[in-house]
Structure formats: structure tokens, C-alpha cells
């Protein structure tokens, strides 16, 4: 769908002409046969490109039926786009480098540059940017230049699943240069599919002419068998992050069980406190009840047991444990008793 420009848009006019005006077929000088007008957004503002189209004046020349456009037009914007390369790179940088969301990109374009684009249009430009970025990352010439001084390479493979039931994105990275080689989303991580990715990494390493000194991954069976089949004799190490996480699992389970038992004890003290308060009868609100409880503490009465229960539960609350219970009539939080110097015991 073509971009709809507001009727009051003020465009800056850029005239573009053909640089080489000699006919490629007969060598005669070409003439301007028509003009093409094109509107697009740039970071400097809206622009109207006036492209002067040329063709050979000789009707018998094969170049007479072919129209030549200005060569510099492609360096300003791709064909049929409503934005220039500068806006396109700006969108891709904010998305891939700064991890901005599409609504944030849209709002910033509108506020800073007065460029109104829909979310769907920005999403399409981001997809095209990612395709170009992936092609650049996999450029053989760029890879050879980057790994020219590297003696051996270290490869890693890992999978990332955004949500349960979604495709898992498997990424193969080279660690000495901290470069992501390639990634592919797989619905089912079968041994054959994973081995295909590992074989692809082997082909990249052979194209670079560099030996693989080490593989890193988790203990997934498909990784272990695939790397052993495609890279026999190459050391395969367990990822340190996965290793430490697996080691911590038993400790985490024990800690969780201890927290459950601790909460049970705290809830038990609450029942004892409620029973003591019930046996005392309905207490008057305010300071009178606190004075009554303090008197019971000195005499060893039932208020002393209630105070101890509240003290232990209050210490638990101060350590960041269970939530603060709802205050009832005649009950004060441990922090208030600490403030007036009467302690928890």
C-alpha cells in the first residue's frame, strides 16, 4: 500500500541525473526523456526526488527502448520505500542494539523527526534489517578477514525457547571473536536436526581453514552425540552456567523444604497466641491492653506466653519472612514495641 502523505507536507527537492550519459550499446550521448518524482522520509525531513530518466536518441539502437535511472538514487533509498537508508538504519540500530520495542521506536520517530509510521510498517523494516544483518554476518569475505589472525576457534551451541510450546531457537556462536555464526528455529530438537546444525558449523570451520579446539554446550543428548559424531577427538566441555545451575538444584530444594518447615512453626505460634488471647477475653484497644500484657509478663501470667509468641513471630517478620499479619484490636507490631524500648521478649 502506498504511503499517504499529508497535503500540507513541505518537501525539499533533490534533483538526480545520470552520471554516465553515454549509451552502453552505441556510445552516443543519451537525452533526458522523462522525469520520475518520488517522496520519502529522511532524518533531515521529507524529500522529493526528481529523477531525470535518460535513453539513447537513436531509434535503431537497442538502448533506445531502455530507460536509465540516476545511479545515486539507490544510495538514498531502496525502490518503492517510503523512508531513506538513514531512517532504515536508525530503526534497525534502535531495535537490534538498544532493544527498543516497536511502539517506542514509533513514538521516537514521531516526536524527534515527525515521521509517522505504523507498527506494521516498522515491523517490516525491522525484518528486512535483520535479513541484511544476517547476510552480513555470514559474508565469507568478512569472516576470512576477521579470523585471519586466529589460530583455533571455540564453538558453542545452545537453545532458547521463549515460551513453552514455541519453537526453540538454536544458536551457534564462536567464542574467541564473540560472534554469532548462525541460528535456526526448530520445532522438535531431534538428534538429526541438531546434528545438521553441528555439521553446518563444521563446514564453516573448514571454509575458514581453522581447527576447532573446543566445543561448549549443555548435557543435552542431541548435543553430545552430534558433536561426538561430527568432531571426533575434539574436547567437549559442559557449559559452566549449566553446571553451576545443576549443582545448585539440590541445595535449592533443601532450602525450599526448610522454609516450608519454618513457616509451619510460625503458624503454630500464631495459634498459641490466639488461644491465649481468647482465654484472656476481649481486650480493650489502645495502650491499656499493652500495659495489661506487660503486667502479666512481670507476674508470669498468660500475657507472658502471648508476648513470647508475638516476639518470635515479630523476629521472623523483621528478617523478611512471612507477610505482616493484619492488625487486630489489642495487638501491636514488634516494631512498635522496639520503638518504645520494651523489646521482643
mmCIF file with all atom_site columns, C-alpha atoms in Angstrom, residues 32-249:
data_model
loop_
_atom_site.group_PDB
_atom_site.id
_atom_site.type_symbol
_atom_site.label_atom_id
_atom_site.label_alt_id
_atom_site.label_comp_id
_atom_site.label_asym_id
_atom_site.label_entity_id
_atom_site.label_seq_id
_atom_site.pdbx_PDB_ins_code
_atom_site.Cartn_x
_atom_site.Cartn_y
_atom_site.Cartn_z
_atom_site.occupancy
_atom_site.B_iso_or_equiv
_atom_site.pdbx_formal_charge
_atom_site.auth_seq_id
_atom_site.auth_comp_id
_atom_site.auth_asym_id
_atom_site.auth_atom_id
_atom_site.pdbx_PDB_model_num
ATOM 1   C CA . UNK A 1 32  ? 16.512 13.173  -20.916 1.00 0.00 ? 32  UNK A CA 1
ATOM 2   C CA . UNK A 1 33  ? 13.246 11.550  -21.909 1.00 0.00 ? 33  UNK A CA 1
ATOM 3   C CA . UNK A 1 34  ? 11.172 11.823  -18.744 1.00 0.00 ? 34  UNK A CA 1
ATOM 4   C CA . UNK A 1 35  ? 11.123 12.654  -15.021 1.00 0.00 ? 35  UNK A CA 1
ATOM 5   C CA . UNK A 1 36  ? 10.119 10.468  -12.075 1.00 0.00 ? 36  UNK A CA 1
ATOM 6   C CA . UNK A 1 37  ? 9.005  12.074  -8.829  1.00 0.00 ? 37  UNK A CA 1
ATOM 7   C CA . UNK A 1 38  ? 9.367  10.243  -5.573  1.00 0.00 ? 38  UNK A CA 1
ATOM 8   C CA . UNK A 1 39  ? 8.646  11.229  -1.971  1.00 0.00 ? 39  UNK A CA 1
ATOM 9   C CA . UNK A 1 40  ? 10.362 9.740   1.083   1.00 0.00 ? 40  UNK A CA 1
ATOM 10  C CA . UNK A 1 41  ? 11.281 10.406  4.713   1.00 0.00 ? 41  UNK A CA 1
ATOM 11  C CA . UNK A 1 42  ? 14.828 11.191  5.800   1.00 0.00 ? 42  UNK A CA 1
ATOM 12  C CA . UNK A 1 43  ? 16.211 12.205  9.168   1.00 0.00 ? 43  UNK A CA 1
ATOM 13  C CA . UNK A 1 44  ? 16.630 15.699  7.738   1.00 0.00 ? 44  UNK A CA 1
ATOM 14  C CA . UNK A 1 45  ? 12.954 15.917  6.774   1.00 0.00 ? 45  UNK A CA 1
ATOM 15  C CA . UNK A 1 46  ? 10.647 14.979  3.861   1.00 0.00 ? 46  UNK A CA 1
ATOM 16  C CA . UNK A 1 47  ? 12.365 14.899  0.471   1.00 0.00 ? 47  UNK A CA 1
ATOM 17  C CA . UNK A 1 48  ? 11.089 14.896  -3.094  1.00 0.00 ? 48  UNK A CA 1
ATOM 18  C CA . UNK A 1 49  ? 13.458 13.130  -5.505  1.00 0.00 ? 49  UNK A CA 1
ATOM 19  C CA . UNK A 1 50  ? 13.309 14.403  -9.061  1.00 0.00 ? 50  UNK A CA 1
ATOM 20  C CA . UNK A 1 51  ? 14.929 11.618  -11.092 1.00 0.00 ? 51  UNK A CA 1
ATOM 21  C CA . UNK A 1 52  ? 15.891 12.523  -14.665 1.00 0.00 ? 52  UNK A CA 1
ATOM 22  C CA . UNK A 1 53  ? 15.438 9.466   -16.889 1.00 0.00 ? 53  UNK A CA 1
ATOM 23  C CA . UNK A 1 54  ? 17.706 9.061   -19.957 1.00 0.00 ? 54  UNK A CA 1
ATOM 24  C CA . UNK A 1 55  ? 17.668 6.934   -23.113 1.00 0.00 ? 55  UNK A CA 1
ATOM 25  C CA . UNK A 1 56  ? 19.506 6.770   -26.410 1.00 0.00 ? 56  UNK A CA 1
ATOM 26  C CA . UNK A 1 57  ? 18.094 9.136   -29.090 1.00 0.00 ? 57  UNK A CA 1
ATOM 27  C CA . UNK A 1 58  ? 18.807 6.706   -31.953 1.00 0.00 ? 58  UNK A CA 1
ATOM 28  C CA . UNK A 1 59  ? 15.578 4.765   -32.659 1.00 0.00 ? 59  UNK A CA 1
ATOM 29  C CA . UNK A 1 60  ? 17.590 1.945   -34.266 1.00 0.00 ? 60  UNK A CA 1
ATOM 30  C CA . UNK A 1 61  ? 19.836 1.474   -31.209 1.00 0.00 ? 61  UNK A CA 1
ATOM 31  C CA . UNK A 1 62  ? 18.910 -1.326  -28.779 1.00 0.00 ? 62  UNK A CA 1
ATOM 32  C CA . UNK A 1 63  ? 19.346 1.169   -25.939 1.00 0.00 ? 63  UNK A CA 1
ATOM 33  C CA . UNK A 1 64  ? 16.558 3.381   -27.274 1.00 0.00 ? 64  UNK A CA 1
ATOM 34  C CA . UNK A 1 65  ? 13.843 1.260   -25.663 1.00 0.00 ? 65  UNK A CA 1
ATOM 35  C CA . UNK A 1 66  ? 15.644 1.107   -22.303 1.00 0.00 ? 66  UNK A CA 1
ATOM 36  C CA . UNK A 1 67  ? 15.394 3.918   -19.772 1.00 0.00 ? 67  UNK A CA 1
ATOM 37  C CA . UNK A 1 68  ? 18.310 4.596   -17.452 1.00 0.00 ? 68  UNK A CA 1
ATOM 38  C CA . UNK A 1 69  ? 17.693 5.968   -13.924 1.00 0.00 ? 69  UNK A CA 1
ATOM 39  C CA . UNK A 1 70  ? 20.166 8.020   -11.853 1.00 0.00 ? 70  UNK A CA 1
ATOM 40  C CA . UNK A 1 71  ? 22.722 5.744   -10.232 1.00 0.00 ? 71  UNK A CA 1
ATOM 41  C CA . UNK A 1 72  ? 22.762 7.709   -6.979  1.00 0.00 ? 72  UNK A CA 1
ATOM 42  C CA . UNK A 1 73  ? 19.058 7.060   -6.310  1.00 0.00 ? 73  UNK A CA 1
ATOM 43  C CA . UNK A 1 74  ? 19.765 3.578   -4.919  1.00 0.00 ? 74  UNK A CA 1
ATOM 44  C CA . UNK A 1 75  ? 22.211 5.060   -2.389  1.00 0.00 ? 75  UNK A CA 1
ATOM 45  C CA . UNK A 1 76  ? 19.470 7.315   -0.985  1.00 0.00 ? 76  UNK A CA 1
ATOM 46  C CA . UNK A 1 77  ? 16.644 4.799   -0.660  1.00 0.00 ? 77  UNK A CA 1
ATOM 47  C CA . UNK A 1 78  ? 15.707 1.343   -1.973  1.00 0.00 ? 78  UNK A CA 1
ATOM 48  C CA . UNK A 1 79  ? 12.993 1.130   -4.643  1.00 0.00 ? 79  UNK A CA 1
ATOM 49  C CA . UNK A 1 80  ? 9.376  1.624   -3.532  1.00 0.00 ? 80  UNK A CA 1
ATOM 50  C CA . UNK A 1 81  ? 10.308 2.524   0.064   1.00 0.00 ? 81  UNK A CA 1
ATOM 51  C CA . UNK A 1 82  ? 8.843  5.495   1.911   1.00 0.00 ? 82  UNK A CA 1
ATOM 52  C CA . UNK A 1 83  ? 11.995 6.005   4.011   1.00 0.00 ? 83  UNK A CA 1
ATOM 53  C CA . UNK A 1 84  ? 15.641 6.572   3.180   1.00 0.00 ? 84  UNK A CA 1
ATOM 54  C CA . UNK A 1 85  ? 18.607 4.468   4.222   1.00 0.00 ? 85  UNK A CA 1
ATOM 55  C CA . UNK A 1 86  ? 19.315 6.769   7.166   1.00 0.00 ? 86  UNK A CA 1
ATOM 56  C CA . UNK A 1 87  ? 15.866 6.203   8.696   1.00 0.00 ? 87  UNK A CA 1
ATOM 57  C CA . UNK A 1 88  ? 16.106 2.488   7.967   1.00 0.00 ? 88  UNK A CA 1
ATOM 58  C CA . UNK A 1 89  ? 19.460 2.185   9.756   1.00 0.00 ? 89  UNK A CA 1
ATOM 59  C CA . UNK A 1 90  ? 18.141 4.290   12.637  1.00 0.00 ? 90  UNK A CA 1
ATOM 60  C CA . UNK A 1 91  ? 15.234 1.873   13.138  1.00 0.00 ? 91  UNK A CA 1
ATOM 61  C CA . UNK A 1 92  ? 17.475 -1.195  12.910  1.00 0.00 ? 92  UNK A CA 1
ATOM 62  C CA . UNK A 1 93  ? 20.018 0.223   15.377  1.00 0.00 ? 93  UNK A CA 1
ATOM 63  C CA . UNK A 1 94  ? 17.342 1.071   17.968  1.00 0.00 ? 94  UNK A CA 1
ATOM 64  C CA . UNK A 1 95  ? 15.844 -2.397  17.642  1.00 0.00 ? 95  UNK A CA 1
ATOM 65  C CA . UNK A 1 96  ? 18.925 -4.630  17.463  1.00 0.00 ? 96  UNK A CA 1
ATOM 66  C CA . UNK A 1 97  ? 21.437 -2.626  19.505  1.00 0.00 ? 97  UNK A CA 1
ATOM 67  C CA . UNK A 1 98  ? 19.285 -0.809  22.067  1.00 0.00 ? 98  UNK A CA 1
ATOM 68  C CA . UNK A 1 99  ? 16.448 -3.401  22.088  1.00 0.00 ? 99  UNK A CA 1
ATOM 69  C CA . UNK A 1 100 ? 13.672 -0.833  21.770  1.00 0.00 ? 100 UNK A CA 1
ATOM 70  C CA . UNK A 1 101 ? 10.111 -2.034  21.344  1.00 0.00 ? 101 UNK A CA 1
ATOM 71  C CA . UNK A 1 102 ? 8.188  -1.126  18.200  1.00 0.00 ? 102 UNK A CA 1
ATOM 72  C CA . UNK A 1 103 ? 5.836  1.312   19.992  1.00 0.00 ? 103 UNK A CA 1
ATOM 73  C CA . UNK A 1 104 ? 8.864  3.091   21.468  1.00 0.00 ? 104 UNK A CA 1
ATOM 74  C CA . UNK A 1 105 ? 10.505 3.361   18.031  1.00 0.00 ? 105 UNK A CA 1
ATOM 75  C CA . UNK A 1 106 ? 7.285  4.673   16.556  1.00 0.00 ? 106 UNK A CA 1
ATOM 76  C CA . UNK A 1 107 ? 6.883  7.301   19.270  1.00 0.00 ? 107 UNK A CA 1
ATOM 77  C CA . UNK A 1 108 ? 10.501 8.491   18.984  1.00 0.00 ? 108 UNK A CA 1
ATOM 78  C CA . UNK A 1 109 ? 10.275 8.804   15.197  1.00 0.00 ? 109 UNK A CA 1
ATOM 79  C CA . UNK A 1 110 ? 7.144  10.902  15.546  1.00 0.00 ? 110 UNK A CA 1
ATOM 80  C CA . UNK A 1 111 ? 8.436  13.113  18.365  1.00 0.00 ? 111 UNK A CA 1
ATOM 81  C CA . UNK A 1 112 ? 12.019 13.687  17.179  1.00 0.00 ? 112 UNK A CA 1
ATOM 82  C CA . UNK A 1 113 ? 11.710 13.585  13.376  1.00 0.00 ? 113 UNK A CA 1
ATOM 83  C CA . UNK A 1 114 ? 7.975  13.982  12.667  1.00 0.00 ? 114 UNK A CA 1
ATOM 84  C CA . UNK A 1 115 ? 7.947  10.663  10.805  1.00 0.00 ? 115 UNK A CA 1
ATOM 85  C CA . UNK A 1 116 ? 4.595  8.877   11.125  1.00 0.00 ? 116 UNK A CA 1
ATOM 86  C CA . UNK A 1 117 ? 4.875  5.125   10.521  1.00 0.00 ? 117 UNK A CA 1
ATOM 87  C CA . UNK A 1 118 ? 2.532  2.329   11.576  1.00 0.00 ? 118 UNK A CA 1
ATOM 88  C CA . UNK A 1 119 ? 3.591  -0.575  13.769  1.00 0.00 ? 119 UNK A CA 1
ATOM 89  C CA . UNK A 1 120 ? 3.221  -2.971  10.830  1.00 0.00 ? 120 UNK A CA 1
ATOM 90  C CA . UNK A 1 121 ? 5.485  -0.853  8.626   1.00 0.00 ? 121 UNK A CA 1
ATOM 91  C CA . UNK A 1 122 ? 8.155  -0.625  11.334  1.00 0.00 ? 122 UNK A CA 1
ATOM 92  C CA . UNK A 1 123 ? 7.930  -4.390  11.853  1.00 0.00 ? 123 UNK A CA 1
ATOM 93  C CA . UNK A 1 124 ? 8.516  -4.992  8.131   1.00 0.00 ? 124 UNK A CA 1
ATOM 94  C CA . UNK A 1 125 ? 11.529 -2.677  8.089   1.00 0.00 ? 125 UNK A CA 1
ATOM 95  C CA . UNK A 1 126 ? 12.968 -4.444  11.158  1.00 0.00 ? 126 UNK A CA 1
ATOM 96  C CA . UNK A 1 127 ? 12.547 -7.819  9.446   1.00 0.00 ? 127 UNK A CA 1
ATOM 97  C CA . UNK A 1 128 ? 14.394 -6.559  6.353   1.00 0.00 ? 128 UNK A CA 1
ATOM 98  C CA . UNK A 1 129 ? 17.132 -5.126  8.560   1.00 0.00 ? 129 UNK A CA 1
ATOM 99  C CA . UNK A 1 130 ? 17.571 -8.488  10.305  1.00 0.00 ? 130 UNK A CA 1
ATOM 100 C CA . UNK A 1 131 ? 17.830 -10.276 6.955   1.00 0.00 ? 131 UNK A CA 1
ATOM 101 C CA . UNK A 1 132 ? 20.531 -7.853  5.801   1.00 0.00 ? 132 UNK A CA 1
ATOM 102 C CA . UNK A 1 133 ? 22.349 -8.151  9.129   1.00 0.00 ? 133 UNK A CA 1
ATOM 103 C CA . UNK A 1 134 ? 22.323 -11.955 8.930   1.00 0.00 ? 134 UNK A CA 1
ATOM 104 C CA . UNK A 1 135 ? 23.671 -11.819 5.386   1.00 0.00 ? 135 UNK A CA 1
ATOM 105 C CA . UNK A 1 136 ? 26.461 -9.509  6.532   1.00 0.00 ? 136 UNK A CA 1
ATOM 106 C CA . UNK A 1 137 ? 27.316 -11.801 9.463   1.00 0.00 ? 137 UNK A CA 1
ATOM 107 C CA . UNK A 1 138 ? 27.610 -14.770 7.081   1.00 0.00 ? 138 UNK A CA 1
ATOM 108 C CA . UNK A 1 139 ? 29.674 -12.982 4.444   1.00 0.00 ? 139 UNK A CA 1
ATOM 109 C CA . UNK A 1 140 ? 32.621 -15.326 3.678   1.00 0.00 ? 140 UNK A CA 1
ATOM 110 C CA . UNK A 1 141 ? 34.982 -12.475 2.839   1.00 0.00 ? 141 UNK A CA 1
ATOM 111 C CA . UNK A 1 142 ? 34.243 -10.669 6.113   1.00 0.00 ? 142 UNK A CA 1
ATOM 112 C CA . UNK A 1 143 ? 34.680 -13.912 8.064   1.00 0.00 ? 143 UNK A CA 1
ATOM 113 C CA . UNK A 1 144 ? 38.059 -14.653 6.472   1.00 0.00 ? 144 UNK A CA 1
ATOM 114 C CA . UNK A 1 145 ? 39.236 -11.153 7.247   1.00 0.00 ? 145 UNK A CA 1
ATOM 115 C CA . UNK A 1 146 ? 38.123 -11.350 10.887  1.00 0.00 ? 146 UNK A CA 1
ATOM 116 C CA . UNK A 1 147 ? 39.632 -14.796 11.553  1.00 0.00 ? 147 UNK A CA 1
ATOM 117 C CA . UNK A 1 148 ? 42.882 -14.196 9.714   1.00 0.00 ? 148 UNK A CA 1
ATOM 118 C CA . UNK A 1 149 ? 44.985 -13.961 12.903  1.00 0.00 ? 149 UNK A CA 1
ATOM 119 C CA . UNK A 1 150 ? 43.097 -16.661 14.870  1.00 0.00 ? 150 UNK A CA 1
ATOM 120 C CA . UNK A 1 151 ? 44.918 -19.965 15.424  1.00 0.00 ? 151 UNK A CA 1
ATOM 121 C CA . UNK A 1 152 ? 41.947 -22.072 16.536  1.00 0.00 ? 152 UNK A CA 1
ATOM 122 C CA . UNK A 1 153 ? 38.273 -21.498 17.233  1.00 0.00 ? 153 UNK A CA 1
ATOM 123 C CA . UNK A 1 154 ? 35.942 -22.402 20.106  1.00 0.00 ? 154 UNK A CA 1
ATOM 124 C CA . UNK A 1 155 ? 32.327 -23.182 19.269  1.00 0.00 ? 155 UNK A CA 1
ATOM 125 C CA . UNK A 1 156 ? 29.208 -23.314 21.425  1.00 0.00 ? 156 UNK A CA 1
ATOM 126 C CA . UNK A 1 157 ? 25.600 -24.278 20.803  1.00 0.00 ? 157 UNK A CA 1
ATOM 127 C CA . UNK A 1 158 ? 22.561 -23.614 22.945  1.00 0.00 ? 158 UNK A CA 1
ATOM 128 C CA . UNK A 1 159 ? 18.795 -23.429 22.596  1.00 0.00 ? 159 UNK A CA 1
ATOM 129 C CA . UNK A 1 160 ? 16.410 -20.696 23.730  1.00 0.00 ? 160 UNK A CA 1
ATOM 130 C CA . UNK A 1 161 ? 12.665 -21.268 23.980  1.00 0.00 ? 161 UNK A CA 1
ATOM 131 C CA . UNK A 1 162 ? 10.666 -18.047 24.544  1.00 0.00 ? 162 UNK A CA 1
ATOM 132 C CA . UNK A 1 163 ? 7.627  -19.876 25.930  1.00 0.00 ? 163 UNK A CA 1
ATOM 133 C CA . UNK A 1 164 ? 6.607  -23.470 26.436  1.00 0.00 ? 164 UNK A CA 1
ATOM 134 C CA . UNK A 1 165 ? 5.223  -24.902 23.214  1.00 0.00 ? 165 UNK A CA 1
ATOM 135 C CA . UNK A 1 166 ? 7.054  -22.416 20.980  1.00 0.00 ? 166 UNK A CA 1
ATOM 136 C CA . UNK A 1 167 ? 9.903  -23.175 18.611  1.00 0.00 ? 167 UNK A CA 1
ATOM 137 C CA . UNK A 1 168 ? 13.350 -23.396 20.173  1.00 0.00 ? 168 UNK A CA 1
ATOM 138 C CA . UNK A 1 169 ? 15.965 -21.083 18.667  1.00 0.00 ? 169 UNK A CA 1
ATOM 139 C CA . UNK A 1 170 ? 19.332 -22.831 18.433  1.00 0.00 ? 170 UNK A CA 1
ATOM 140 C CA . UNK A 1 171 ? 22.331 -20.515 18.147  1.00 0.00 ? 171 UNK A CA 1
ATOM 141 C CA . UNK A 1 172 ? 25.884 -21.496 17.177  1.00 0.00 ? 172 UNK A CA 1
ATOM 142 C CA . UNK A 1 173 ? 28.484 -18.985 18.405  1.00 0.00 ? 173 UNK A CA 1
ATOM 143 C CA . UNK A 1 174 ? 32.251 -18.669 18.055  1.00 0.00 ? 174 UNK A CA 1
ATOM 144 C CA . UNK A 1 175 ? 33.713 -17.563 21.387  1.00 0.00 ? 175 UNK A CA 1
ATOM 145 C CA . UNK A 1 176 ? 37.205 -16.287 20.540  1.00 0.00 ? 176 UNK A CA 1
ATOM 146 C CA . UNK A 1 177 ? 35.734 -13.464 18.418  1.00 0.00 ? 177 UNK A CA 1
ATOM 147 C CA . UNK A 1 178 ? 32.380 -13.387 20.275  1.00 0.00 ? 178 UNK A CA 1
ATOM 148 C CA . UNK A 1 179 ? 30.478 -13.747 17.028  1.00 0.00 ? 179 UNK A CA 1
ATOM 149 C CA . UNK A 1 180 ? 27.159 -15.489 16.379  1.00 0.00 ? 180 UNK A CA 1
ATOM 150 C CA . UNK A 1 181 ? 27.643 -17.638 13.288  1.00 0.00 ? 181 UNK A CA 1
ATOM 151 C CA . UNK A 1 182 ? 24.065 -18.658 12.580  1.00 0.00 ? 182 UNK A CA 1
ATOM 152 C CA . UNK A 1 183 ? 20.764 -19.520 14.268  1.00 0.00 ? 183 UNK A CA 1
ATOM 153 C CA . UNK A 1 184 ? 17.758 -21.598 13.340  1.00 0.00 ? 184 UNK A CA 1
ATOM 154 C CA . UNK A 1 185 ? 14.393 -22.226 14.988  1.00 0.00 ? 185 UNK A CA 1
ATOM 155 C CA . UNK A 1 186 ? 13.474 -25.902 15.360  1.00 0.00 ? 186 UNK A CA 1
ATOM 156 C CA . UNK A 1 187 ? 10.073 -27.248 16.348  1.00 0.00 ? 187 UNK A CA 1
ATOM 157 C CA . UNK A 1 188 ? 11.462 -30.594 17.524  1.00 0.00 ? 188 UNK A CA 1
ATOM 158 C CA . UNK A 1 189 ? 15.077 -30.828 18.650  1.00 0.00 ? 189 UNK A CA 1
ATOM 159 C CA . UNK A 1 190 ? 15.708 -34.301 17.315  1.00 0.00 ? 190 UNK A CA 1
ATOM 160 C CA . UNK A 1 191 ? 19.204 -35.723 17.108  1.00 0.00 ? 191 UNK A CA 1
ATOM 161 C CA . UNK A 1 192 ? 19.199 -35.482 13.297  1.00 0.00 ? 192 UNK A CA 1
ATOM 162 C CA . UNK A 1 193 ? 18.117 -31.819 13.277  1.00 0.00 ? 193 UNK A CA 1
ATOM 163 C CA . UNK A 1 194 ? 20.723 -30.809 15.867  1.00 0.00 ? 194 UNK A CA 1
ATOM 164 C CA . UNK A 1 195 ? 23.426 -32.790 14.081  1.00 0.00 ? 195 UNK A CA 1
ATOM 165 C CA . UNK A 1 196 ? 22.594 -30.908 10.880  1.00 0.00 ? 196 UNK A CA 1
ATOM 166 C CA . UNK A 1 197 ? 23.376 -27.627 12.658  1.00 0.00 ? 197 UNK A CA 1
ATOM 167 C CA . UNK A 1 198 ? 26.633 -29.035 14.017  1.00 0.00 ? 198 UNK A CA 1
ATOM 168 C CA . UNK A 1 199 ? 27.570 -30.243 10.530  1.00 0.00 ? 199 UNK A CA 1
ATOM 169 C CA . UNK A 1 200 ? 26.894 -26.749 9.219   1.00 0.00 ? 200 UNK A CA 1
ATOM 170 C CA . UNK A 1 201 ? 29.278 -25.345 11.830  1.00 0.00 ? 201 UNK A CA 1
ATOM 171 C CA . UNK A 1 202 ? 31.849 -27.891 10.688  1.00 0.00 ? 202 UNK A CA 1
ATOM 172 C CA . UNK A 1 203 ? 31.501 -26.621 7.128   1.00 0.00 ? 203 UNK A CA 1
ATOM 173 C CA . UNK A 1 204 ? 32.065 -23.040 8.289   1.00 0.00 ? 204 UNK A CA 1
ATOM 174 C CA . UNK A 1 205 ? 35.198 -24.036 10.188  1.00 0.00 ? 205 UNK A CA 1
ATOM 175 C CA . UNK A 1 206 ? 36.558 -25.885 7.152   1.00 0.00 ? 206 UNK A CA 1
ATOM 176 C CA . UNK A 1 207 ? 35.834 -22.877 4.915   1.00 0.00 ? 207 UNK A CA 1
ATOM 177 C CA . UNK A 1 208 ? 37.841 -20.694 7.293   1.00 0.00 ? 208 UNK A CA 1
ATOM 178 C CA . UNK A 1 209 ? 40.642 -23.253 7.437   1.00 0.00 ? 209 UNK A CA 1
ATOM 179 C CA . UNK A 1 210 ? 40.766 -23.081 11.250  1.00 0.00 ? 210 UNK A CA 1
ATOM 180 C CA . UNK A 1 211 ? 40.809 -26.092 13.620  1.00 0.00 ? 211 UNK A CA 1
ATOM 181 C CA . UNK A 1 212 ? 38.140 -26.374 16.304  1.00 0.00 ? 212 UNK A CA 1
ATOM 182 C CA . UNK A 1 213 ? 39.856 -26.556 19.689  1.00 0.00 ? 213 UNK A CA 1
ATOM 183 C CA . UNK A 1 214 ? 36.812 -26.920 21.941  1.00 0.00 ? 214 UNK A CA 1
ATOM 184 C CA . UNK A 1 215 ? 33.033 -27.312 21.986  1.00 0.00 ? 215 UNK A CA 1
ATOM 185 C CA . UNK A 1 216 ? 30.793 -25.932 24.757  1.00 0.00 ? 216 UNK A CA 1
ATOM 186 C CA . UNK A 1 217 ? 27.155 -26.886 25.374  1.00 0.00 ? 217 UNK A CA 1
ATOM 187 C CA . UNK A 1 218 ? 24.842 -28.369 27.961  1.00 0.00 ? 218 UNK A CA 1
ATOM 188 C CA . UNK A 1 219 ? 24.332 -32.093 28.504  1.00 0.00 ? 219 UNK A CA 1
ATOM 189 C CA . UNK A 1 220 ? 21.512 -32.477 26.022  1.00 0.00 ? 220 UNK A CA 1
ATOM 190 C CA . UNK A 1 221 ? 21.804 -35.901 24.405  1.00 0.00 ? 221 UNK A CA 1
ATOM 191 C CA . UNK A 1 222 ? 21.471 -34.482 20.877  1.00 0.00 ? 222 UNK A CA 1
ATOM 192 C CA . UNK A 1 223 ? 24.438 -32.155 21.519  1.00 0.00 ? 223 UNK A CA 1
ATOM 193 C CA . UNK A 1 224 ? 26.619 -34.890 22.994  1.00 0.00 ? 224 UNK A CA 1
ATOM 194 C CA . UNK A 1 225 ? 26.009 -37.407 20.211  1.00 0.00 ? 225 UNK A CA 1
ATOM 195 C CA . UNK A 1 226 ? 26.086 -34.857 17.370  1.00 0.00 ? 226 UNK A CA 1
ATOM 196 C CA . UNK A 1 227 ? 29.383 -33.255 18.426  1.00 0.00 ? 227 UNK A CA 1
ATOM 197 C CA . UNK A 1 228 ? 30.984 -36.657 19.002  1.00 0.00 ? 228 UNK A CA 1
ATOM 198 C CA . UNK A 1 229 ? 29.939 -37.762 15.506  1.00 0.00 ? 229 UNK A CA 1
ATOM 199 C CA . UNK A 1 230 ? 30.939 -34.616 13.590  1.00 0.00 ? 230 UNK A CA 1
ATOM 200 C CA . UNK A 1 231 ? 34.020 -33.652 15.648  1.00 0.00 ? 231 UNK A CA 1
ATOM 201 C CA . UNK A 1 232 ? 35.720 -36.836 16.826  1.00 0.00 ? 232 UNK A CA 1
ATOM 202 C CA . UNK A 1 233 ? 38.666 -36.139 19.112  1.00 0.00 ? 233 UNK A CA 1
ATOM 203 C CA . UNK A 1 234 ? 37.634 -32.531 19.820  1.00 0.00 ? 234 UNK A CA 1
ATOM 204 C CA . UNK A 1 235 ? 37.127 -31.847 23.557  1.00 0.00 ? 235 UNK A CA 1
ATOM 205 C CA . UNK A 1 236 ? 33.527 -31.235 24.577  1.00 0.00 ? 236 UNK A CA 1
ATOM 206 C CA . UNK A 1 237 ? 33.040 -29.348 27.824  1.00 0.00 ? 237 UNK A CA 1
ATOM 207 C CA . UNK A 1 238 ? 29.933 -28.741 29.883  1.00 0.00 ? 238 UNK A CA 1
ATOM 208 C CA . UNK A 1 239 ? 28.809 -25.096 29.992  1.00 0.00 ? 239 UNK A CA 1
ATOM 209 C CA . UNK A 1 240 ? 29.799 -23.554 33.331  1.00 0.00 ? 240 UNK A CA 1
ATOM 210 C CA . UNK A 1 241 ? 26.484 -21.774 33.681  1.00 0.00 ? 241 UNK A CA 1
ATOM 211 C CA . UNK A 1 242 ? 24.507 -25.004 33.249  1.00 0.00 ? 242 UNK A CA 1
ATOM 212 C CA . UNK A 1 243 ? 26.934 -26.868 35.520  1.00 0.00 ? 243 UNK A CA 1
ATOM 213 C CA . UNK A 1 244 ? 26.558 -24.427 38.421  1.00 0.00 ? 244 UNK A CA 1
ATOM 214 C CA . UNK A 1 245 ? 22.805 -24.312 37.966  1.00 0.00 ? 245 UNK A CA 1
ATOM 215 C CA . UNK A 1 246 ? 22.532 -28.109 38.156  1.00 0.00 ? 246 UNK A CA 1
ATOM 216 C CA . UNK A 1 247 ? 24.816 -28.230 41.201  1.00 0.00 ? 247 UNK A CA 1
ATOM 217 C CA . UNK A 1 248 ? 22.611 -25.690 42.974  1.00 0.00 ? 248 UNK A CA 1
ATOM 218 C CA . UNK A 1 249 ? 19.378 -27.639 42.387  1.00 0.00 ? 249 UNK A CA 1
#
